[in-house]
mmCIF file of C-alpha atoms in Angstrom:
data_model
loop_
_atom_site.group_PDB
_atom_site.id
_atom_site.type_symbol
_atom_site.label_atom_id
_atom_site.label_comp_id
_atom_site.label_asym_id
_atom_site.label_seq_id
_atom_site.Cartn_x
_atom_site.Cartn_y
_atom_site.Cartn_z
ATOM 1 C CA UNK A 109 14.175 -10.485 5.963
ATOM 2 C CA UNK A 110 13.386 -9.376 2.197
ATOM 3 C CA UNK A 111 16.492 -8.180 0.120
ATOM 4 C CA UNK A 112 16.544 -6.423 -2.840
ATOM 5 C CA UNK A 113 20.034 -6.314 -4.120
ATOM 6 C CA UNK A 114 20.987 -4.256 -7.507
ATOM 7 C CA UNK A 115 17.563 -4.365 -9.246
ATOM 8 C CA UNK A 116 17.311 -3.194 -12.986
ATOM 9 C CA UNK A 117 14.662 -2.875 -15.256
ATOM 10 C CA UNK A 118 14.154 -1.405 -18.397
ATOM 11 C CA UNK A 119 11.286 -1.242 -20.438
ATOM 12 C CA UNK A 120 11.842 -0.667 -24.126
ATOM 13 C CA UNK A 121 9.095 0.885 -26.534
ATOM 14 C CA UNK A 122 8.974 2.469 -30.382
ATOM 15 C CA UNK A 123 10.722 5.634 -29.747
ATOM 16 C CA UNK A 124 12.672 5.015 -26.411
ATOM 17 C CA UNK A 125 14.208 2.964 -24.000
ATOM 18 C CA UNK A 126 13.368 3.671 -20.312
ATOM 19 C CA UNK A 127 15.846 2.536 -17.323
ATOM 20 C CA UNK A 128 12.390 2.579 -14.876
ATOM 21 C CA UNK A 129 14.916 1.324 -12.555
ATOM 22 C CA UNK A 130 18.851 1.137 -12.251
ATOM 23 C CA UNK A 131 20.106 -0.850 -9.858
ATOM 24 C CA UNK A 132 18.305 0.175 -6.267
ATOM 25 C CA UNK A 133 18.674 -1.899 -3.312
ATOM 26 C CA UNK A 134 16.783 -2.261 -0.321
ATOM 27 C CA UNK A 135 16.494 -4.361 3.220
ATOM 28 C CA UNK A 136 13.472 -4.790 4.813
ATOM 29 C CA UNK A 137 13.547 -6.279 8.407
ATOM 30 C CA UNK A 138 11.000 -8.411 10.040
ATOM 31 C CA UNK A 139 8.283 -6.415 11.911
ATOM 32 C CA UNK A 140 9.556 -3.077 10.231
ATOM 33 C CA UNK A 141 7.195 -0.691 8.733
ATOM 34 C CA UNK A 142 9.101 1.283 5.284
ATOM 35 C CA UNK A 143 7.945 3.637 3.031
ATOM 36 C CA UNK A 144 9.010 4.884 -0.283
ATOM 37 C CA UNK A 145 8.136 8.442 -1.663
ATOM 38 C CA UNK A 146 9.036 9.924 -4.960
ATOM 39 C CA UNK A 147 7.541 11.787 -7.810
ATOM 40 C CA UNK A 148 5.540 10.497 -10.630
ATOM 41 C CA UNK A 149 7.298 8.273 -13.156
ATOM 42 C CA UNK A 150 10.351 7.697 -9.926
ATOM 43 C CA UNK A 151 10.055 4.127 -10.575
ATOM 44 C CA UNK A 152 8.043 3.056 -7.539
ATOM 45 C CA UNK A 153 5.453 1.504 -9.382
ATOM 46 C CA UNK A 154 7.932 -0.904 -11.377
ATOM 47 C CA UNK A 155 10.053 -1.317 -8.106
ATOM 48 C CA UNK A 156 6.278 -2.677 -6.462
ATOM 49 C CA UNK A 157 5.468 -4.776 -9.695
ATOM 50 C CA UNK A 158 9.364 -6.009 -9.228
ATOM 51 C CA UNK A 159 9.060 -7.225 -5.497
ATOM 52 C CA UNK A 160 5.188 -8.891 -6.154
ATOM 53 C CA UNK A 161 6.832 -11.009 -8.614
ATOM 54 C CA UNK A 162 4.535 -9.383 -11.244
ATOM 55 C CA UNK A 163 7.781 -9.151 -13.305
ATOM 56 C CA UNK A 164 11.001 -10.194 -13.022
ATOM 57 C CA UNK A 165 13.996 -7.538 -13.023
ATOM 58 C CA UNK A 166 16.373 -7.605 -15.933
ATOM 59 C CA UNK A 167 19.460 -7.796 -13.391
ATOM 60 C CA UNK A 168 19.645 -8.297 -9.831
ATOM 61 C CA UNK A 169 17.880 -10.402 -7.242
ATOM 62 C CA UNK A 170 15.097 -10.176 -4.470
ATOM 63 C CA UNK A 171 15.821 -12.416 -1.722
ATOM 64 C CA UNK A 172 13.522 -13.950 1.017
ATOM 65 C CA UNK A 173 14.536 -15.231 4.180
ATOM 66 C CA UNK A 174 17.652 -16.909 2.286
ATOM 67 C CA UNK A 175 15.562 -17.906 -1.012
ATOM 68 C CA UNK A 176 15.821 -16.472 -4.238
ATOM 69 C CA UNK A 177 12.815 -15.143 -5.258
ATOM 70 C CA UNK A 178 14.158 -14.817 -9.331
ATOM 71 C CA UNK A 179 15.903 -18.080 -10.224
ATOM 72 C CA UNK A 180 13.038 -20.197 -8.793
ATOM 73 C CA UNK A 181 11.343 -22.718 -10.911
ATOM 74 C CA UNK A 182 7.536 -21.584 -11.111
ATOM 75 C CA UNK A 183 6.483 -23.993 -8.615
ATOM 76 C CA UNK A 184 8.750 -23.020 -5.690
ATOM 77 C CA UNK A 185 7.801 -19.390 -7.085
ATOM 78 C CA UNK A 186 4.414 -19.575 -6.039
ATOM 79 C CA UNK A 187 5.368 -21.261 -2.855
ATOM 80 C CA UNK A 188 7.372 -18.521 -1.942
ATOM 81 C CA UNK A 189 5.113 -16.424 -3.139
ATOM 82 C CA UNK A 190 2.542 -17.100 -0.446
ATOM 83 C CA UNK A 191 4.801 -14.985 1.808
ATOM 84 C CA UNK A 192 4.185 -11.583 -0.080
ATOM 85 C CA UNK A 193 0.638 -10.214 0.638
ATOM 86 C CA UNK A 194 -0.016 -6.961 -2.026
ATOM 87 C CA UNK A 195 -2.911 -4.628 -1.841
ATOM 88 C CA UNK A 196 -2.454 -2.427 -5.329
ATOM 89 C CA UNK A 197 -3.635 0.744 -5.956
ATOM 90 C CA UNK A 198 -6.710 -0.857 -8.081
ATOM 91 C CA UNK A 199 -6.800 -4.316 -6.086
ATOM 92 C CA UNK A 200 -10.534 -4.483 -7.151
ATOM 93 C CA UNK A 201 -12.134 -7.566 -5.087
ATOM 94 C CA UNK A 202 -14.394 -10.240 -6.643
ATOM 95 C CA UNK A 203 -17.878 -8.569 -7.265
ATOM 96 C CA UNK A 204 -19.907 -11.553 -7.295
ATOM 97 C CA UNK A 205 -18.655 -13.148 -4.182
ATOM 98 C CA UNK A 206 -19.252 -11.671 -0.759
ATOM 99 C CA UNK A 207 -16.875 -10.383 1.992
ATOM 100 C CA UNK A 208 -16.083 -13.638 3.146
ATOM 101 C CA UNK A 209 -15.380 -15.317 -0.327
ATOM 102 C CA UNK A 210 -13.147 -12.707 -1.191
ATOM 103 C CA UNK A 211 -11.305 -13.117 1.786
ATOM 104 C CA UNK A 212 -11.150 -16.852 1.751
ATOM 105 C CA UNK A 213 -10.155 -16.928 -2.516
ATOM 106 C CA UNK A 214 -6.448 -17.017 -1.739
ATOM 107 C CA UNK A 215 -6.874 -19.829 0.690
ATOM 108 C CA UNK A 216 -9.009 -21.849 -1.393
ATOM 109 C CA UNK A 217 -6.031 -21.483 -4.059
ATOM 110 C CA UNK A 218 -3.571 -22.535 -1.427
ATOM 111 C CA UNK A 219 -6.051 -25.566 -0.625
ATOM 112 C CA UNK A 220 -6.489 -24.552 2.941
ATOM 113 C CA UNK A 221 -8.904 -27.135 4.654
ATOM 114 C CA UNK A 222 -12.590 -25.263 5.246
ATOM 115 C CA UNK A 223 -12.235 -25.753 8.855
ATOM 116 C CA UNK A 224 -9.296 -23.564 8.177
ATOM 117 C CA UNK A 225 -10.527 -21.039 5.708
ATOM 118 C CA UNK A 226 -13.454 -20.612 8.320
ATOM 119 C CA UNK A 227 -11.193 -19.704 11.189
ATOM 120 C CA UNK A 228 -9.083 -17.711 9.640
ATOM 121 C CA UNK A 229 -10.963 -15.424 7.834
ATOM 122 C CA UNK A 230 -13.229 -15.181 10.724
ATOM 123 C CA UNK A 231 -9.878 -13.899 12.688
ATOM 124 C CA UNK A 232 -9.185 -11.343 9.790
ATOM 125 C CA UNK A 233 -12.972 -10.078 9.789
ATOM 126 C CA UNK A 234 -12.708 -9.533 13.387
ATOM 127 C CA UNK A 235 -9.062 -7.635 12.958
ATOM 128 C CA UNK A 236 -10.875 -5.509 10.413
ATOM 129 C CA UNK A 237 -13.676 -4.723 12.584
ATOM 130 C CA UNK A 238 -16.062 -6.126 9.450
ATOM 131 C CA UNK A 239 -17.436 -9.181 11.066
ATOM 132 C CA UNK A 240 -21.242 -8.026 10.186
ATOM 133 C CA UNK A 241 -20.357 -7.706 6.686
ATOM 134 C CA UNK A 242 -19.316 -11.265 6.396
ATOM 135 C CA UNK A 243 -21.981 -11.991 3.654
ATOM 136 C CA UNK A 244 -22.067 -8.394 2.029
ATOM 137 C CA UNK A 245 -20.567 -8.151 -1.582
ATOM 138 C CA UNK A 246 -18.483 -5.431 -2.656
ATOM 139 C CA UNK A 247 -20.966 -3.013 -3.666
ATOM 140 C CA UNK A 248 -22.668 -2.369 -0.715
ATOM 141 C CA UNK A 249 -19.199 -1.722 1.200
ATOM 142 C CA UNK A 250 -18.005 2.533 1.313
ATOM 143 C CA UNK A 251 -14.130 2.754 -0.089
ATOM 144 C CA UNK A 252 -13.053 2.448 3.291
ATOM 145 C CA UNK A 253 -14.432 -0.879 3.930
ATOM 146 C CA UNK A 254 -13.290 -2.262 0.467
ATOM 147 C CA UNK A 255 -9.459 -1.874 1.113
ATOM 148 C CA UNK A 256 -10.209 -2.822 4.627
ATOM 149 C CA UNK A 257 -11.120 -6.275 3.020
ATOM 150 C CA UNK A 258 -8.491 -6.511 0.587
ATOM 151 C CA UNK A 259 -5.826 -5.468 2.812
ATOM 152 C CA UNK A 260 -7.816 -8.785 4.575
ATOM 153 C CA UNK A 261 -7.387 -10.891 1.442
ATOM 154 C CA UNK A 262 -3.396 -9.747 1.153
ATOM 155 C CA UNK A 263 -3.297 -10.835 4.878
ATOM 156 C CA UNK A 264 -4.895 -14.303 4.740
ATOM 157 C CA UNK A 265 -2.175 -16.662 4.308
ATOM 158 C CA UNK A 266 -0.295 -14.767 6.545
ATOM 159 C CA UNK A 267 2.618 -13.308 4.592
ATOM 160 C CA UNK A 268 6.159 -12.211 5.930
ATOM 161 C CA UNK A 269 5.458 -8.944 4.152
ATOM 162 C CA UNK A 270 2.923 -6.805 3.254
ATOM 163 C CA UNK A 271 3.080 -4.474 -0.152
ATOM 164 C CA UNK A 272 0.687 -1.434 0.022
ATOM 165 C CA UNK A 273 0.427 0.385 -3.061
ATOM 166 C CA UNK A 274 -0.988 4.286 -2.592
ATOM 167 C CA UNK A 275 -3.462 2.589 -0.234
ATOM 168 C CA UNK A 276 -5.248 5.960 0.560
ATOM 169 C CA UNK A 277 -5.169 7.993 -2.614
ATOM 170 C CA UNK A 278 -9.069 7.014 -3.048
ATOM 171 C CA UNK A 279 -9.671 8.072 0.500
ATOM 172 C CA UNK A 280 -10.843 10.983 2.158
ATOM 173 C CA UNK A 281 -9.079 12.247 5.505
ATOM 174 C CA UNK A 282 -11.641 10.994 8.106
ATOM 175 C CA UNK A 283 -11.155 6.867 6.127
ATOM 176 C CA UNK A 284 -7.265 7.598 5.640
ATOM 177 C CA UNK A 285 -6.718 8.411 9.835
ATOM 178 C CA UNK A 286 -9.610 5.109 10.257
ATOM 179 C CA UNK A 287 -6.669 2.773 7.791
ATOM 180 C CA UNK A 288 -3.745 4.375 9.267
ATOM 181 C CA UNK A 289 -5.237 2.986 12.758
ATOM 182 C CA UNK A 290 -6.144 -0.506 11.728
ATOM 183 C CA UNK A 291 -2.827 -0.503 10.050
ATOM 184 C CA UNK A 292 -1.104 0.185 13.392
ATOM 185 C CA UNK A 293 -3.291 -2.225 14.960
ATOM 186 C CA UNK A 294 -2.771 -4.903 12.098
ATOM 187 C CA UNK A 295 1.266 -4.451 12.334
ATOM 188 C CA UNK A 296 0.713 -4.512 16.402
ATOM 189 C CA UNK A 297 -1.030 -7.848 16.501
ATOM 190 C CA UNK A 298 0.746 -10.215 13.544
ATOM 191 C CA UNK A 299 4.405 -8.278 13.520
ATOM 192 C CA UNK A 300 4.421 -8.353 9.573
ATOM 193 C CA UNK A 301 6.800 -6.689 8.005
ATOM 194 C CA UNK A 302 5.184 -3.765 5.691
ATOM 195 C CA UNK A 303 6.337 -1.693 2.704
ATOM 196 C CA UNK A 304 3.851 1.189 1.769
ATOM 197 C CA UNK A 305 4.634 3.421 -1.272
ATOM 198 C CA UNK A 306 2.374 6.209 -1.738
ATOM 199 C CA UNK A 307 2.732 9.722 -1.968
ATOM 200 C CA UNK A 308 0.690 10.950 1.248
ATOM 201 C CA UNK A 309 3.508 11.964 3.297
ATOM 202 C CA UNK A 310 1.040 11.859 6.388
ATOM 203 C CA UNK A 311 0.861 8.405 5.874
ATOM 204 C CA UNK A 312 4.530 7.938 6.030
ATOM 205 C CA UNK A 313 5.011 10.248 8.751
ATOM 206 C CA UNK A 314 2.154 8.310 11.009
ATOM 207 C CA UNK A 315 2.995 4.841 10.342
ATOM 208 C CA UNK A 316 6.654 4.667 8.850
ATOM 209 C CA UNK A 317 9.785 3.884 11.389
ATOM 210 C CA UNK A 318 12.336 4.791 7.865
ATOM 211 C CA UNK A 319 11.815 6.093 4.820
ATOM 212 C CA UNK A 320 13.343 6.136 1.010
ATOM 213 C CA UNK A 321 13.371 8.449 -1.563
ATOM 214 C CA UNK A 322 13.171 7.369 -4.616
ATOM 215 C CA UNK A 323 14.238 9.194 -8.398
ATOM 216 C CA UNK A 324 14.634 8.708 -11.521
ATOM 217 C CA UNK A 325 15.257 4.765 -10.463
ATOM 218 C CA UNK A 326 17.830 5.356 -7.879
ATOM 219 C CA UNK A 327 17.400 6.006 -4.221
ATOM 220 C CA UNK A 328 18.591 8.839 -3.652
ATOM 221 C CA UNK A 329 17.795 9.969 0.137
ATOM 222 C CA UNK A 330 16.831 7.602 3.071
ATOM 223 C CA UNK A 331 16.745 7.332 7.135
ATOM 224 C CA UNK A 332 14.269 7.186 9.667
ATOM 225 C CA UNK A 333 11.364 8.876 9.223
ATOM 226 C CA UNK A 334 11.661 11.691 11.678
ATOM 227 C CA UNK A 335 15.241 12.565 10.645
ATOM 228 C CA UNK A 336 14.355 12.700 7.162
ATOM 229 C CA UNK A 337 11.124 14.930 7.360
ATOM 230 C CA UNK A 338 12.910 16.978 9.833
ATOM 231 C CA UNK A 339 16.060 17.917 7.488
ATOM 232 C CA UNK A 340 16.035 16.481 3.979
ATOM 233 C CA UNK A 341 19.426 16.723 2.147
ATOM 234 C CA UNK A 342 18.467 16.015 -1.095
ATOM 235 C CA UNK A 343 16.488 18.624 -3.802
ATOM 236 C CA UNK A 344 13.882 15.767 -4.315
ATOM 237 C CA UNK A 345 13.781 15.120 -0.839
ATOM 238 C CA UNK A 346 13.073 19.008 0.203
ATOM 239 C CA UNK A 347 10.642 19.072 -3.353
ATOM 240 C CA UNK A 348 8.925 16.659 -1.998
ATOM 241 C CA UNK A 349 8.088 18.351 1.401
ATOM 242 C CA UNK A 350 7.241 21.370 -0.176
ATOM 243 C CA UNK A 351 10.475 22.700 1.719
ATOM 244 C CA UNK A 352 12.911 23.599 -1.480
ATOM 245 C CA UNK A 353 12.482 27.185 -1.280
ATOM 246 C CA UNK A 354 13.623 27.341 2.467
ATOM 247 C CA UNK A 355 16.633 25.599 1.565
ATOM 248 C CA UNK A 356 17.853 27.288 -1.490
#
Protein backbone atom coordinates (compact mmCIF):
# COMPACT_ATOMS: atom_id res chain seq x y z
CA UNK A 1 0.00 0.00 0.00
CA UNK A 2 2.70 2.73 1.14
CA UNK A 3 6.28 2.28 -0.39
CA UNK A 4 9.24 3.71 0.63
CA UNK A 5 11.88 2.96 -1.88
CA UNK A 6 15.74 4.14 -1.33
CA UNK A 7 15.11 7.15 0.98
CA UNK A 8 18.09 9.57 1.78
CA UNK A 9 18.43 12.42 3.80
CA UNK A 10 21.07 14.38 5.01
CA UNK A 11 21.07 17.22 7.09
CA UNK A 12 24.08 19.49 6.90
CA UNK A 13 25.17 21.93 9.83
CA UNK A 14 28.52 24.19 10.81
CA UNK A 15 30.79 21.47 11.76
CA UNK A 16 29.23 18.28 10.09
CA UNK A 17 27.25 16.64 7.69
CA UNK A 18 24.83 13.94 8.98
CA UNK A 19 23.46 11.00 6.56
CA UNK A 20 20.17 10.79 9.22
CA UNK A 21 19.20 8.38 6.64
CA UNK A 22 20.85 6.35 3.69
CA UNK A 23 18.78 4.82 1.53
CA UNK A 24 16.13 2.51 3.73
CA UNK A 25 13.20 1.03 2.19
CA UNK A 26 10.10 -0.17 3.46
CA UNK A 27 6.44 -1.77 2.40
CA UNK A 28 3.65 -1.33 4.37
CA UNK A 29 0.50 -3.42 3.48
CA UNK A 30 -3.06 -2.49 3.94
CA UNK A 31 -4.49 -3.49 7.37
CA UNK A 32 -0.85 -4.32 8.66
CA UNK A 33 0.31 -3.12 11.94
CA UNK A 34 4.64 -2.30 11.74
CA UNK A 35 6.88 -1.09 14.08
CA UNK A 36 10.28 0.34 14.00
CA UNK A 37 12.78 0.22 17.01
CA UNK A 38 16.23 1.62 17.21
CA UNK A 39 18.41 3.66 19.43
CA UNK A 40 18.51 7.33 19.84
CA UNK A 41 19.77 9.39 16.91
CA UNK A 42 18.85 5.74 14.47
CA UNK A 43 17.09 7.96 12.19
CA UNK A 44 13.49 7.11 13.07
CA UNK A 45 12.52 10.44 13.77
CA UNK A 46 13.68 11.83 10.22
CA UNK A 47 12.36 8.52 8.57
CA UNK A 48 8.64 9.70 10.45
CA UNK A 49 9.14 13.47 9.42
CA UNK A 50 10.07 11.79 5.78
CA UNK A 51 6.79 9.66 5.35
CA UNK A 52 4.34 12.76 6.97
CA UNK A 53 5.56 14.77 4.19
CA UNK A 54 7.06 17.14 6.84
CA UNK A 55 10.15 17.04 4.54
CA UNK A 56 10.97 15.74 1.51
CA UNK A 57 13.98 13.13 1.18
CA UNK A 58 17.03 14.22 -0.74
CA UNK A 59 16.80 10.90 -2.97
CA UNK A 60 14.28 8.34 -3.26
CA UNK A 61 10.51 8.17 -3.30
CA UNK A 62 7.44 7.31 -0.99
CA UNK A 63 4.73 5.88 -2.92
CA UNK A 64 0.92 5.60 -2.17
CA UNK A 65 -1.37 3.29 -3.62
CA UNK A 66 0.46 3.98 -7.13
CA UNK A 67 1.00 7.92 -6.48
CA UNK A 68 4.06 9.59 -5.84
CA UNK A 69 3.98 11.21 -2.81
CA UNK A 70 7.50 13.50 -3.76
CA UNK A 71 7.08 14.80 -7.32
CA UNK A 72 3.51 16.03 -6.63
CA UNK A 73 2.61 19.57 -7.26
CA UNK A 74 1.49 21.04 -3.73
CA UNK A 75 -2.03 20.73 -4.50
CA UNK A 76 -2.26 17.00 -5.32
CA UNK A 77 0.25 16.89 -2.20
CA UNK A 78 -2.22 17.80 0.17
CA UNK A 79 -4.79 15.69 -1.52
CA UNK A 80 -2.82 12.82 -1.03
CA UNK A 81 -1.97 13.87 1.99
CA UNK A 82 -5.39 13.37 3.52
CA UNK A 83 -4.53 9.64 3.46
CA UNK A 84 -1.66 9.85 6.15
CA UNK A 85 -3.11 10.39 9.70
CA UNK A 86 0.16 11.27 12.27
CA UNK A 87 -0.07 11.48 15.98
CA UNK A 88 3.69 12.91 16.99
CA UNK A 89 5.32 12.54 19.99
CA UNK A 90 4.26 16.33 21.00
CA UNK A 91 0.94 16.41 18.79
CA UNK A 92 -0.32 19.08 21.32
CA UNK A 93 -4.22 19.66 20.46
CA UNK A 94 -5.86 23.11 20.17
CA UNK A 95 -6.23 24.51 23.80
CA UNK A 96 -8.93 26.83 23.21
CA UNK A 97 -11.25 24.59 21.37
CA UNK A 98 -12.94 21.63 23.00
CA UNK A 99 -12.81 17.84 22.31
CA UNK A 100 -15.03 18.04 19.55
CA UNK A 101 -13.37 21.07 17.71
CA UNK A 102 -10.21 19.49 17.85
CA UNK A 103 -11.47 16.54 16.39
CA UNK A 104 -13.50 18.16 13.70
CA UNK A 105 -10.26 20.94 12.71
CA UNK A 106 -8.97 18.62 10.01
CA UNK A 107 -12.38 18.24 8.50
CA UNK A 108 -13.24 21.74 8.55
CA UNK A 109 -9.80 22.16 6.51
CA UNK A 110 -10.90 19.46 4.14
CA UNK A 111 -14.39 21.40 3.89
CA UNK A 112 -16.35 18.46 5.09
CA UNK A 113 -20.15 19.47 5.14
CA UNK A 114 -21.30 19.96 9.12
CA UNK A 115 -23.76 17.28 8.72
CA UNK A 116 -20.60 15.41 8.07
CA UNK A 117 -18.16 16.74 10.57
CA UNK A 118 -21.08 15.97 13.11
CA UNK A 119 -21.31 12.32 12.25
CA UNK A 120 -18.11 11.59 12.02
CA UNK A 121 -16.56 12.83 14.86
CA UNK A 122 -19.43 11.63 16.82
CA UNK A 123 -18.31 7.96 15.38
CA UNK A 124 -14.62 8.68 16.49
CA UNK A 125 -15.78 9.93 20.10
CA UNK A 126 -17.69 6.85 20.47
CA UNK A 127 -14.51 4.58 19.12
CA UNK A 128 -12.53 6.42 21.77
CA UNK A 129 -14.90 5.77 24.44
CA UNK A 130 -14.84 9.91 25.04
CA UNK A 131 -18.32 10.71 24.01
CA UNK A 132 -18.99 12.68 27.51
CA UNK A 133 -16.08 14.76 26.91
CA UNK A 134 -17.40 16.07 23.69
CA UNK A 135 -17.36 19.74 24.98
CA UNK A 136 -14.28 19.41 27.43
CA UNK A 137 -11.04 21.31 26.33
CA UNK A 138 -7.75 19.91 26.64
CA UNK A 139 -6.95 20.79 30.05
CA UNK A 140 -9.35 19.09 31.88
CA UNK A 141 -8.50 15.69 29.92
CA UNK A 142 -5.55 13.13 31.99
CA UNK A 143 -2.58 12.24 29.27
CA UNK A 144 -4.43 9.30 28.45
CA UNK A 145 -7.43 10.96 27.19
CA UNK A 146 -5.39 13.65 25.23
CA UNK A 147 -3.68 11.15 22.77
CA UNK A 148 -6.89 9.28 22.84
CA UNK A 149 -8.27 12.47 21.03
CA UNK A 150 -5.51 13.15 18.84
CA UNK A 151 -5.04 9.73 17.75
CA UNK A 152 -9.07 10.83 17.00
CA UNK A 153 -8.02 13.93 15.07
CA UNK A 154 -5.19 11.73 12.96
CA UNK A 155 -8.19 9.35 12.33
CA UNK A 156 -10.88 11.77 11.09
CA UNK A 157 -10.59 11.84 7.48
CA UNK A 158 -10.03 8.40 7.54
CA UNK A 159 -6.47 7.83 6.34
CA UNK A 160 -4.96 4.64 4.60
CA UNK A 161 -2.28 4.86 7.27
CA UNK A 162 -1.73 5.80 10.53
CA UNK A 163 1.90 7.26 11.85
CA UNK A 164 2.33 6.92 15.68
CA UNK A 165 5.25 8.56 16.96
CA UNK A 166 6.47 7.15 20.70
CA UNK A 167 2.73 7.31 21.44
CA UNK A 168 3.25 6.06 25.09
CA UNK A 169 6.52 7.52 26.27
CA UNK A 170 4.30 10.15 28.39
CA UNK A 171 2.29 7.28 29.74
CA UNK A 172 2.29 5.29 32.68
CA UNK A 173 1.71 1.35 32.45
CA UNK A 174 -1.98 1.17 33.57
CA UNK A 175 -2.81 4.28 30.28
CA UNK A 176 -0.14 2.46 27.94
CA UNK A 177 -2.14 -1.34 28.32
CA UNK A 178 -5.74 1.20 28.16
CA UNK A 179 -4.00 2.69 24.30
CA UNK A 180 -2.59 -0.54 23.36
CA UNK A 181 -6.40 -1.84 23.67
CA UNK A 182 -8.18 0.93 21.86
CA UNK A 183 -5.43 0.61 19.38
CA UNK A 184 -6.36 -3.05 18.78
CA UNK A 185 -9.85 -2.11 18.78
CA UNK A 186 -9.25 0.99 16.41
CA UNK A 187 -7.14 -1.32 13.82
CA UNK A 188 -10.10 -4.10 14.39
CA UNK A 189 -12.94 -1.86 13.35
CA UNK A 190 -11.48 0.58 10.28
CA UNK A 191 -8.53 -2.02 8.97
CA UNK A 192 -5.99 0.99 8.71
CA UNK A 193 -2.84 0.30 8.05
CA UNK A 194 -0.46 1.52 11.12
CA UNK A 195 3.25 2.30 11.56
CA UNK A 196 4.26 2.91 15.29
CA UNK A 197 7.91 3.84 16.10
CA UNK A 198 8.69 4.03 19.64
CA UNK A 199 11.02 2.47 21.79
CA UNK A 200 8.61 0.47 24.28
CA UNK A 201 9.25 -2.88 23.04
CA UNK A 202 5.95 -3.99 24.91
CA UNK A 203 4.22 -1.97 22.64
CA UNK A 204 5.68 -3.64 19.67
CA UNK A 205 5.46 -6.96 21.06
CA UNK A 206 1.46 -6.43 21.90
CA UNK A 207 0.33 -4.79 18.87
CA UNK A 208 3.03 -5.33 16.03
CA UNK A 209 2.48 -8.41 13.36
CA UNK A 210 6.57 -7.37 11.96
CA UNK A 211 9.04 -5.40 13.07
CA UNK A 212 12.31 -3.27 11.80
CA UNK A 213 15.33 -2.37 13.24
CA UNK A 214 16.60 0.52 12.48
CA UNK A 215 20.64 2.05 12.77
CA UNK A 216 22.60 4.44 11.99
CA UNK A 217 19.97 5.10 8.88
CA UNK A 218 19.90 1.65 7.56
CA UNK A 219 17.67 -1.20 8.51
CA UNK A 220 19.51 -3.46 9.63
CA UNK A 221 17.29 -6.45 11.18
CA UNK A 222 13.54 -7.15 10.40
CA UNK A 223 10.69 -10.06 10.48
CA UNK A 224 7.72 -10.72 12.30
CA UNK A 225 7.53 -9.75 15.54
CA UNK A 226 7.69 -13.00 17.40
CA UNK A 227 10.64 -14.33 15.36
CA UNK A 228 12.55 -11.33 15.91
CA UNK A 229 12.09 -10.93 19.79
CA UNK A 230 12.53 -14.56 20.04
CA UNK A 231 16.17 -14.72 18.29
CA UNK A 232 17.63 -11.41 17.14
CA UNK A 233 20.65 -11.76 14.76
CA UNK A 234 21.88 -8.54 14.80
CA UNK A 235 24.15 -6.70 17.88
CA UNK A 236 21.56 -3.79 17.77
CA UNK A 237 18.87 -6.08 17.58
CA UNK A 238 20.06 -8.27 20.82
CA UNK A 239 21.20 -4.44 22.44
CA UNK A 240 18.09 -3.57 22.09
CA UNK A 241 16.42 -6.49 24.04
CA UNK A 242 18.75 -6.24 26.65
CA UNK A 243 19.88 -9.81 25.32
CA UNK A 244 23.70 -8.96 24.02
CA UNK A 245 25.40 -10.51 26.81
CA UNK A 246 23.61 -13.96 26.29
CA UNK A 247 24.71 -13.94 22.86
CA UNK A 248 28.27 -12.97 22.99
Amino acid sequence: MIEVREVKKTYTGKHAVVEALKGVSLTISAGEIVGIIGKSGAGKSTLLRCLSLLEKPDQGDLVLDGDSLVHQKDDRMRQIRRNIGVVFQSSPLLKQSTVFDNIAYPLRLANWSIQDIQTRVHELLELIQLSDKAQAYPATLSGGQQQRVAIARALAAKPQLLLLDEPTSALDSVTTRQLIRLLKAIHTQTQVAILIITHELTVVEALCERVLVLDDGVFVESGRTAEVFAQPKHPVTQELLGLKERYD
